[in-house]
XYZ file of C-alpha atoms in Angstrom:
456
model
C 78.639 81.733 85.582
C 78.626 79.223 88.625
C 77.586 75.949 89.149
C 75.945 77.245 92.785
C 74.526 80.328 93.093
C 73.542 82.238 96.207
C 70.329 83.463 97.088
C 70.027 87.057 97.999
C 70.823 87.933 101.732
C 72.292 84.180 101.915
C 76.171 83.512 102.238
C 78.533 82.426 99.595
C 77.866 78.639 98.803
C 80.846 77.065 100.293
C 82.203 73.226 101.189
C 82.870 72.798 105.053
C 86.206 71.142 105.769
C 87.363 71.706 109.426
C 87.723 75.107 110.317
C 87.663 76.515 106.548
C 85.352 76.827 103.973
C 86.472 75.952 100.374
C 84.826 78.067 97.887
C 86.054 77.244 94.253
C 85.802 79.763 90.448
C 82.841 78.670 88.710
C 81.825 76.177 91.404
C 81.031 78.462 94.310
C 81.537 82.094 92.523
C 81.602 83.457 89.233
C 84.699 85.023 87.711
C 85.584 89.004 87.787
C 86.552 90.702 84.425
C 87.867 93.937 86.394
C 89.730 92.192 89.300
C 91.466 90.109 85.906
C 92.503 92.977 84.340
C 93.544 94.610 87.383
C 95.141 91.716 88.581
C 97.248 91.401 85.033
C 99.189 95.000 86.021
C 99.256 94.431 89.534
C 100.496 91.244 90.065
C 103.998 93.123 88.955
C 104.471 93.984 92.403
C 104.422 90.240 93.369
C 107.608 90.126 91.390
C 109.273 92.975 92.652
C 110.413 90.884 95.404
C 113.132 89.209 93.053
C 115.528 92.660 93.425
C 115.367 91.699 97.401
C 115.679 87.975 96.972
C 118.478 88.407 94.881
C 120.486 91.042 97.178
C 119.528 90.027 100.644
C 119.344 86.026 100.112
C 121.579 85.429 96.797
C 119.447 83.787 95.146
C 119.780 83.652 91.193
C 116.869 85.047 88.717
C 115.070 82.043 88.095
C 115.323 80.817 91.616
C 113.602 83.776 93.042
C 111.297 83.385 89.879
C 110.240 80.233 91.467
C 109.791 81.672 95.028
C 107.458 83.808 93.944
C 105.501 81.279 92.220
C 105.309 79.853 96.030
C 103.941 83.443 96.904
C 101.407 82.744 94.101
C 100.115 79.977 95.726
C 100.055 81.152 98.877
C 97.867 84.097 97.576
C 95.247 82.562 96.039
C 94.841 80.158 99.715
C 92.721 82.995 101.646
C 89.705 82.895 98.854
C 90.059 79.301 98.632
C 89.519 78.093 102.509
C 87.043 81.284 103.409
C 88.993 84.419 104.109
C 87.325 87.439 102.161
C 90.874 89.692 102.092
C 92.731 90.246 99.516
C 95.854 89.284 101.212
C 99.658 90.233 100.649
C 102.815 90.500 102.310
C 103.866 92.321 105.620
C 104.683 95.073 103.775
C 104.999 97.716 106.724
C 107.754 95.086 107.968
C 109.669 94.699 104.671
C 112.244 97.576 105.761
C 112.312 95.753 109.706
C 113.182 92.575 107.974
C 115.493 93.959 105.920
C 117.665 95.483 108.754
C 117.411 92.200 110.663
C 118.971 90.123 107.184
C 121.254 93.039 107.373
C 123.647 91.276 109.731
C 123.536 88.241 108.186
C 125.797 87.712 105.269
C 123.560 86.657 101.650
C 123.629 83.062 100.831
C 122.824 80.207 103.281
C 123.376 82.416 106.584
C 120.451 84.722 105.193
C 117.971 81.767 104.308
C 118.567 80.158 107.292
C 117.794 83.504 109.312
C 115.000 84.423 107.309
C 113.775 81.065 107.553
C 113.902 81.219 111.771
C 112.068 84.696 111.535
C 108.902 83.478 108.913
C 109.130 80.046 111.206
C 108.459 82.509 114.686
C 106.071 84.335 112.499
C 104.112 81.192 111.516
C 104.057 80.232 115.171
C 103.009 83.267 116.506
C 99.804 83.332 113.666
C 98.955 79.688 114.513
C 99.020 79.549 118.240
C 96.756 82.460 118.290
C 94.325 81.699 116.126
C 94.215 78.119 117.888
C 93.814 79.509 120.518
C 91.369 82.531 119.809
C 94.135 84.932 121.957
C 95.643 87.258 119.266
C 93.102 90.634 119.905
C 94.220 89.658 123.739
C 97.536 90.270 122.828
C 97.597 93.276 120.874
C 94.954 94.911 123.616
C 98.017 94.367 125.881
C 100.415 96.599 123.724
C 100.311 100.063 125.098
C 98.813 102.682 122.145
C 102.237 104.713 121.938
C 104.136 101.097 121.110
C 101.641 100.317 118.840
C 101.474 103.520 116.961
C 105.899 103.522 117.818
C 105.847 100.138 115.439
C 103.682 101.186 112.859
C 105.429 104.903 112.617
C 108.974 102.997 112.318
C 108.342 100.573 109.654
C 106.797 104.059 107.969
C 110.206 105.717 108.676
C 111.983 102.794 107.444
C 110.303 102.377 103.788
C 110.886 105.796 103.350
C 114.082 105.947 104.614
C 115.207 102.754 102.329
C 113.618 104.628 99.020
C 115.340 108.542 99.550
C 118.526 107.759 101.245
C 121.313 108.221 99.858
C 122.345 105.631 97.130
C 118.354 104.721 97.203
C 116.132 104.115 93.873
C 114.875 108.097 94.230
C 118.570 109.357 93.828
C 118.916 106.535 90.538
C 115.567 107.242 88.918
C 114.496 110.631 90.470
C 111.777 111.816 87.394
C 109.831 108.324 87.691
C 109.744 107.591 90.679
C 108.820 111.223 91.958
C 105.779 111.456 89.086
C 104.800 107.461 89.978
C 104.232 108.502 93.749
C 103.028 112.034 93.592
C 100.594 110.536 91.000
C 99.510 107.783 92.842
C 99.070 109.657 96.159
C 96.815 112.104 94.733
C 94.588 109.108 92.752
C 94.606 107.260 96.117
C 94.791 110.166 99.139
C 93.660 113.342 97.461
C 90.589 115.172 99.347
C 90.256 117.026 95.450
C 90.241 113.779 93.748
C 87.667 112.078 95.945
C 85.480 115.221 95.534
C 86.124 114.935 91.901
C 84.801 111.289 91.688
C 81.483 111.668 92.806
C 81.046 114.302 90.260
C 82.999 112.412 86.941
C 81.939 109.110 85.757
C 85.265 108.537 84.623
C 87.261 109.482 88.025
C 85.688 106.688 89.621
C 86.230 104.232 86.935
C 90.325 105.492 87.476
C 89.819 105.165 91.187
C 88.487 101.500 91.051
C 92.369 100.963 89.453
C 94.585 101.942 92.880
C 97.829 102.351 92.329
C 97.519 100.932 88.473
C 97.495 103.935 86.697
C 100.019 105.475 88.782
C 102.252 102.890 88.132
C 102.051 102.416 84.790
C 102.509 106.092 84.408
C 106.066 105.826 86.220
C 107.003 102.792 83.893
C 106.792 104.411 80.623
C 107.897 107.657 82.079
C 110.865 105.840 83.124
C 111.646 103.847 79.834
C 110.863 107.741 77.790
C 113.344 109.198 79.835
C 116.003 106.413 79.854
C 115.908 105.449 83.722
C 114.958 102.221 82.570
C 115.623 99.881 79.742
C 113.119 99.305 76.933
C 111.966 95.958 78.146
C 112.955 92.872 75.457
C 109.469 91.283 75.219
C 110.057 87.389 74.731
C 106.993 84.914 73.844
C 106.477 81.752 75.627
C 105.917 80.407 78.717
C 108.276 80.988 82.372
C 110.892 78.916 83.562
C 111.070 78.598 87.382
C 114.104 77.031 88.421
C 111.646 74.678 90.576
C 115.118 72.218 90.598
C 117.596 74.612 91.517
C 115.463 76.062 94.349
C 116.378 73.305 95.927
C 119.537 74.187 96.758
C 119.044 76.970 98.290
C 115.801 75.825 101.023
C 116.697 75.117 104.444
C 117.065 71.214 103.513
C 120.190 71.402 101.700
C 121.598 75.245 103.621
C 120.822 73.854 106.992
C 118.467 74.802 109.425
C 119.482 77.506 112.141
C 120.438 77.399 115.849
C 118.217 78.749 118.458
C 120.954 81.765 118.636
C 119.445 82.922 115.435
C 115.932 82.257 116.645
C 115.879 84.315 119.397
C 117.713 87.302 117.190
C 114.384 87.063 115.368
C 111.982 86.807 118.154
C 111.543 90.856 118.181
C 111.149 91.423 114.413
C 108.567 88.431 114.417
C 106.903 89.885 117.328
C 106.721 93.467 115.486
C 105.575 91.409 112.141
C 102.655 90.228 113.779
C 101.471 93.436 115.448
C 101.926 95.296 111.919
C 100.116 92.254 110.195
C 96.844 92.262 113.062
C 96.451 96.151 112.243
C 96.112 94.778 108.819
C 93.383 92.544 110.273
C 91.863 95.758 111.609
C 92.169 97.235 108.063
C 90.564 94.714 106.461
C 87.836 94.195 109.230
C 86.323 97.475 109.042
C 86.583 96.985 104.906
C 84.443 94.006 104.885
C 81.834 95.480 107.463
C 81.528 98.403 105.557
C 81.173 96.236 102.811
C 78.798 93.980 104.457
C 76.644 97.035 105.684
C 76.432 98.416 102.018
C 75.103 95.278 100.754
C 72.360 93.186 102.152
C 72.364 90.904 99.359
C 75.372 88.998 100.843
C 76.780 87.876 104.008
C 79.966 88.299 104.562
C 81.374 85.995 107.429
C 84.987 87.562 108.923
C 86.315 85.378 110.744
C 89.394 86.589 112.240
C 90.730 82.872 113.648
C 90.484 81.692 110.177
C 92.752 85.097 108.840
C 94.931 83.524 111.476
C 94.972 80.244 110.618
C 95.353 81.012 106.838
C 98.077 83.391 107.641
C 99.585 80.673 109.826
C 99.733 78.298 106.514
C 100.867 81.103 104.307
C 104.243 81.651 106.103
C 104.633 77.836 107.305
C 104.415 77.537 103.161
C 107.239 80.220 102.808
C 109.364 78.996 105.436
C 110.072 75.786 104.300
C 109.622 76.382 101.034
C 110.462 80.050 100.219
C 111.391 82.326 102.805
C 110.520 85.022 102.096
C 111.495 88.833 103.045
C 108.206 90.509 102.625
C 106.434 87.613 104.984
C 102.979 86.216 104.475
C 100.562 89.462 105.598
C 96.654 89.157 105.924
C 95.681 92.245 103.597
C 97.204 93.870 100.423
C 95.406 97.019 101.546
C 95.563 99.068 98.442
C 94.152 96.164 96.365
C 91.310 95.823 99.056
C 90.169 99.019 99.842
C 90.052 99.404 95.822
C 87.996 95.841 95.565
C 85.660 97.495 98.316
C 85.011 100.286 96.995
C 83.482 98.628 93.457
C 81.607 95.858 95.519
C 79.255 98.627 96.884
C 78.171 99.504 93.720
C 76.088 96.097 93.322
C 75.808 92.282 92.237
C 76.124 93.500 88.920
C 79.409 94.881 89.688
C 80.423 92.391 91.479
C 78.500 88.969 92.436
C 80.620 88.539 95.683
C 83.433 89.759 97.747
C 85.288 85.946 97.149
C 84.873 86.138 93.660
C 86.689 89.512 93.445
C 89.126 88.486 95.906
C 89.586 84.650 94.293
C 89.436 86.129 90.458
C 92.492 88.338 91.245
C 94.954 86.121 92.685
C 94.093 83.304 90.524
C 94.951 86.179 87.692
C 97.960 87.221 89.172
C 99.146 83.319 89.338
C 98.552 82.375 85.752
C 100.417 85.542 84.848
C 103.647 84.479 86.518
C 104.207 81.902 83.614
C 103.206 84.572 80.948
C 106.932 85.241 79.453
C 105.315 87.705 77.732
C 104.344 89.898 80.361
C 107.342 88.749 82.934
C 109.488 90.010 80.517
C 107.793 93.359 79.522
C 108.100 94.288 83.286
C 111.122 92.415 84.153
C 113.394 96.173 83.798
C 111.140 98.322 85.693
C 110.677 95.794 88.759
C 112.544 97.914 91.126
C 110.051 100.885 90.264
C 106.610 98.505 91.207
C 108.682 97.957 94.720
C 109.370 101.354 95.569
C 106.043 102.785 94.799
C 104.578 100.006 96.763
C 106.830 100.949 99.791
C 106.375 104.593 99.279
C 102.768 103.825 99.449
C 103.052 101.922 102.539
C 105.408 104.753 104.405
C 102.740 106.858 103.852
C 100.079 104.700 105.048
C 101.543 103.562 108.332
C 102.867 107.224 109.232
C 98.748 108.206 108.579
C 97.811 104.939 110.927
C 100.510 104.566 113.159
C 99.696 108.870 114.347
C 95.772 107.802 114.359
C 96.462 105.452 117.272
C 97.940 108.242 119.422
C 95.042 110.398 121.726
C 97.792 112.646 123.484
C 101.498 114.246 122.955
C 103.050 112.103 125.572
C 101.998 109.360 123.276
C 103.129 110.760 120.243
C 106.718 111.268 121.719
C 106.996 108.170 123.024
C 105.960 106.641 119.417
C 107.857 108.950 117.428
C 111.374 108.575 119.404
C 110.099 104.328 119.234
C 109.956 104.854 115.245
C 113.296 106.516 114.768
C 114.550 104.274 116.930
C 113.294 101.572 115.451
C 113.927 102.434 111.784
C 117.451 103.264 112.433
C 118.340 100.554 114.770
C 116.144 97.927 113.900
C 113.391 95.449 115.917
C 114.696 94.571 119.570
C 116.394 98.364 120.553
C 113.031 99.718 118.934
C 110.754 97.843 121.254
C 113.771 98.297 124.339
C 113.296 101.787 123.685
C 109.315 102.357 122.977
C 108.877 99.447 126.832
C 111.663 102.021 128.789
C 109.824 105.301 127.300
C 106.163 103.872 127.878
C 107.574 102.775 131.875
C 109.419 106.212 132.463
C 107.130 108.767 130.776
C 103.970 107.244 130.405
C 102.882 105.134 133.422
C 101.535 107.025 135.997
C 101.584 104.674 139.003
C 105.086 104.059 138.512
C 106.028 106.012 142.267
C 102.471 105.507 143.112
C 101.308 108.912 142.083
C 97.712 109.139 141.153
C 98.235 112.358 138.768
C 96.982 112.100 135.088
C 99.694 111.569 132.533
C 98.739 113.907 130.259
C 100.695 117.311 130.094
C 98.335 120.469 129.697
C 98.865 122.558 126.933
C 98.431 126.629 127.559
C 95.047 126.555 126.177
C 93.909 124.088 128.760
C 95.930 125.758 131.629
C 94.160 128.607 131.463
């Protein structure tokens, strides 16, 4: 129950302060069994950023422990000050982050890099939601560049999983069954069929990539892939003292040589992270549409704004490789799909939203559960990226209307997930200017090519 409740076709009750408002668990909504349990799996994936913290930054266990408690609080902002997503990292732009810390060597040099690029990201998310400009900007982006950025970060987390050396060739059985699985509860034309038919196939769908994942974990510990976790009791120890040491107060802070390095993977984060905006726009006014009994206020500026905090938060305090993203779009589109069914279900889209990450914080300091999942971390990041590979290849080719602009994109993605950020976007401008433009010597011929069909 909550202290104020709303009146059907009314908004959430809220508190006004500035551009935000503050809606609080049993003030302003009532709290979610389902996103709680849900939330006590998932929130597994929120520490399988430790592996990358560890590798690409150097950071010990129990520093990155207490990084991701600063990703905990950073999650549970958007519910809090009036964003209905359920937000998550820039996952698309994990594997484009990654090849930028490439060249930087782990330890101070990485922070201080990382720290430049999640600075230019927070920039970039608060001047344009100041100033109202960011669907100006990303209107400006040509459709093959677009669907080039979202197709390479696709190439990339799928390149980083089945490469050679990657977590496919080290645990081939669990990983395989853990994505196949998933894809087919998630993506499966069958299994969507099958859910409007069995009561129980839409109770499994309402779970993501949950069941999938668990399925991979004990797969993995049966088969020996991964140790049987050592389940300790108690309560988590973030090294809240020790992070100290390694923040951009004691490292240092970069030069503006590192800066503008990062200026074209913070410029790609931010076109990945406002077609998560799109994503989660079209969610909620589905949502809204399906149910009149509550209005749901999107306010993109505010995603901005909140986003803008978010990574200001992990900059200074965390940098972080995965980045502060608007939507965890598996988690959404999941939280979605059981708000339709009614008030019953679900009393509003904040309480979902605020019940999970509020979860998914309190669970960080459950030793129990840390531990349990502490072995099989690497497999709750590679299903997540897997996931995401898929998804952008299936978004970044929906952008593209003609083959011209699905050359220039694809050659952009290769490029891009090979290469990395600033000879991706060299390539995809020089591609879009040579092949694409029509006017360039003042010709007024179409740029399409016609096929034989259309010859004819």
């Amino acid at each position: 129950m909550q202290l104020f409740k709303r009146r059907d076709g009314d908004e959430q009750p809220y508190w006004p302060v500035g551009p935000f408002k503050v809606r609080l668990p049993f003030v302003h909504y009532r709290w979610e069994t389902a996103e709680m349990l849900q939330a006590l799996i998932m929130f597994v994936v929120s520490l399988a950023m430790i592996p990358l913290l560890e590798k690409y930054l150097g950071l010990p266990y129990d520093v990155a422990l207490a990084y991701v408690v600063v990703c905990g609080v950073g999650f549970m902002l958007p519910a809090l000050l009036g964003v209905p997503f359920v937000p998550g990292w820039i996952t698309p732009g994990i594997p484009v982050v990654l090849l930028f810390l490439g060249n930087f060597k782990p330890g101070p040099e990485a922070i201080q890099a990382l720290f430049a690029l999640q600075f230019l990201v927070f920039v970039i998310f608060l001047f344009l939601g100041v100033t109202r400009l960011g669907s100006t900007l990303v209107k400006l982006i040509p459709n093959s560049m677009k669907g080039g950025i979202i197709i390479g970060a696709g190439i990339a987390a799928l390149m980083g999983e089945i490469s050679t050396g990657g977590r496919l060739a080290n645990t081939p059985i669990s990983l395989v069954l853990g994505s196949l699985i998933c894809l087919y509860l998630m993506f499966s034309v069958s299994f969507k069929g099958l859910t409007e038919r069995v009561p129980l196939a839409r109770k499994i769908v309402n779970y993501g990539m949950v069941p999938g994942m668990l399925i991979a974990i004990f797969i993995g510990i049966a088969v020996g892939e991964y140790k049987m976790p050592d389940v300790k009791f108690g309560i988590t120890a973030p090294a809240f003292a020790e992070m100290w040491n390694y923040l951009p107060f004691s490292v240092g802070f970069p030069g503006l040589d590192v800066f503008l390095l990062a200026v074209p993977t913070a410029v790609i984060a931010y076109v990945i992270a406002f077609g998560d905006i799109i994503v989660g726009q079209s969610l909620m006014q589905r949502a809204d549409e399906l149910r009149t009994d509550e209005v749901i206020e999107n306010n993109i500026d505010r995603v901005h704004l909140v986003t803008a905090l978010r990574n200001a938060l992990h900059a200074f305090f965390a940098p972080y490789p995965g980045l502060a993203g608007p939507l965890w779009t598996a988690v959404a589109a999941t939280m979605a799909e059981r708000y339709k069914y009614g008030r019953k279900a679900m009393d509003s889209i904040y309480s979902g939203a605020g019940t999970f990450w509020i979860t998914g914080f309190i669970a960080l300091f459950a030793l129990p559960l840390v531990s349990f999942f502490q072995p099989v971390l690497p497999i709750a990041l590679s299903l997540t990226l897997i996931l995401t590979g898929y998804i952008c290849l299936m978004v970044g080719f929906e952008q593209l209307s003609n083959n011209t602009e699905r050359g220039v994109a694809g050659t952009m993605g290769v490029v891009l997930a090979v290469y990395g950020a600033g000879w991706g976007l060299a390539a995809g401008a020089a591609l879009y200017i040579l092949v694409e433009r029509t006017h360039l010597l003042k010709f007024t011929t179409k740029n399409t090519v016609k096929g034989p069909a259309e010859a004819e």
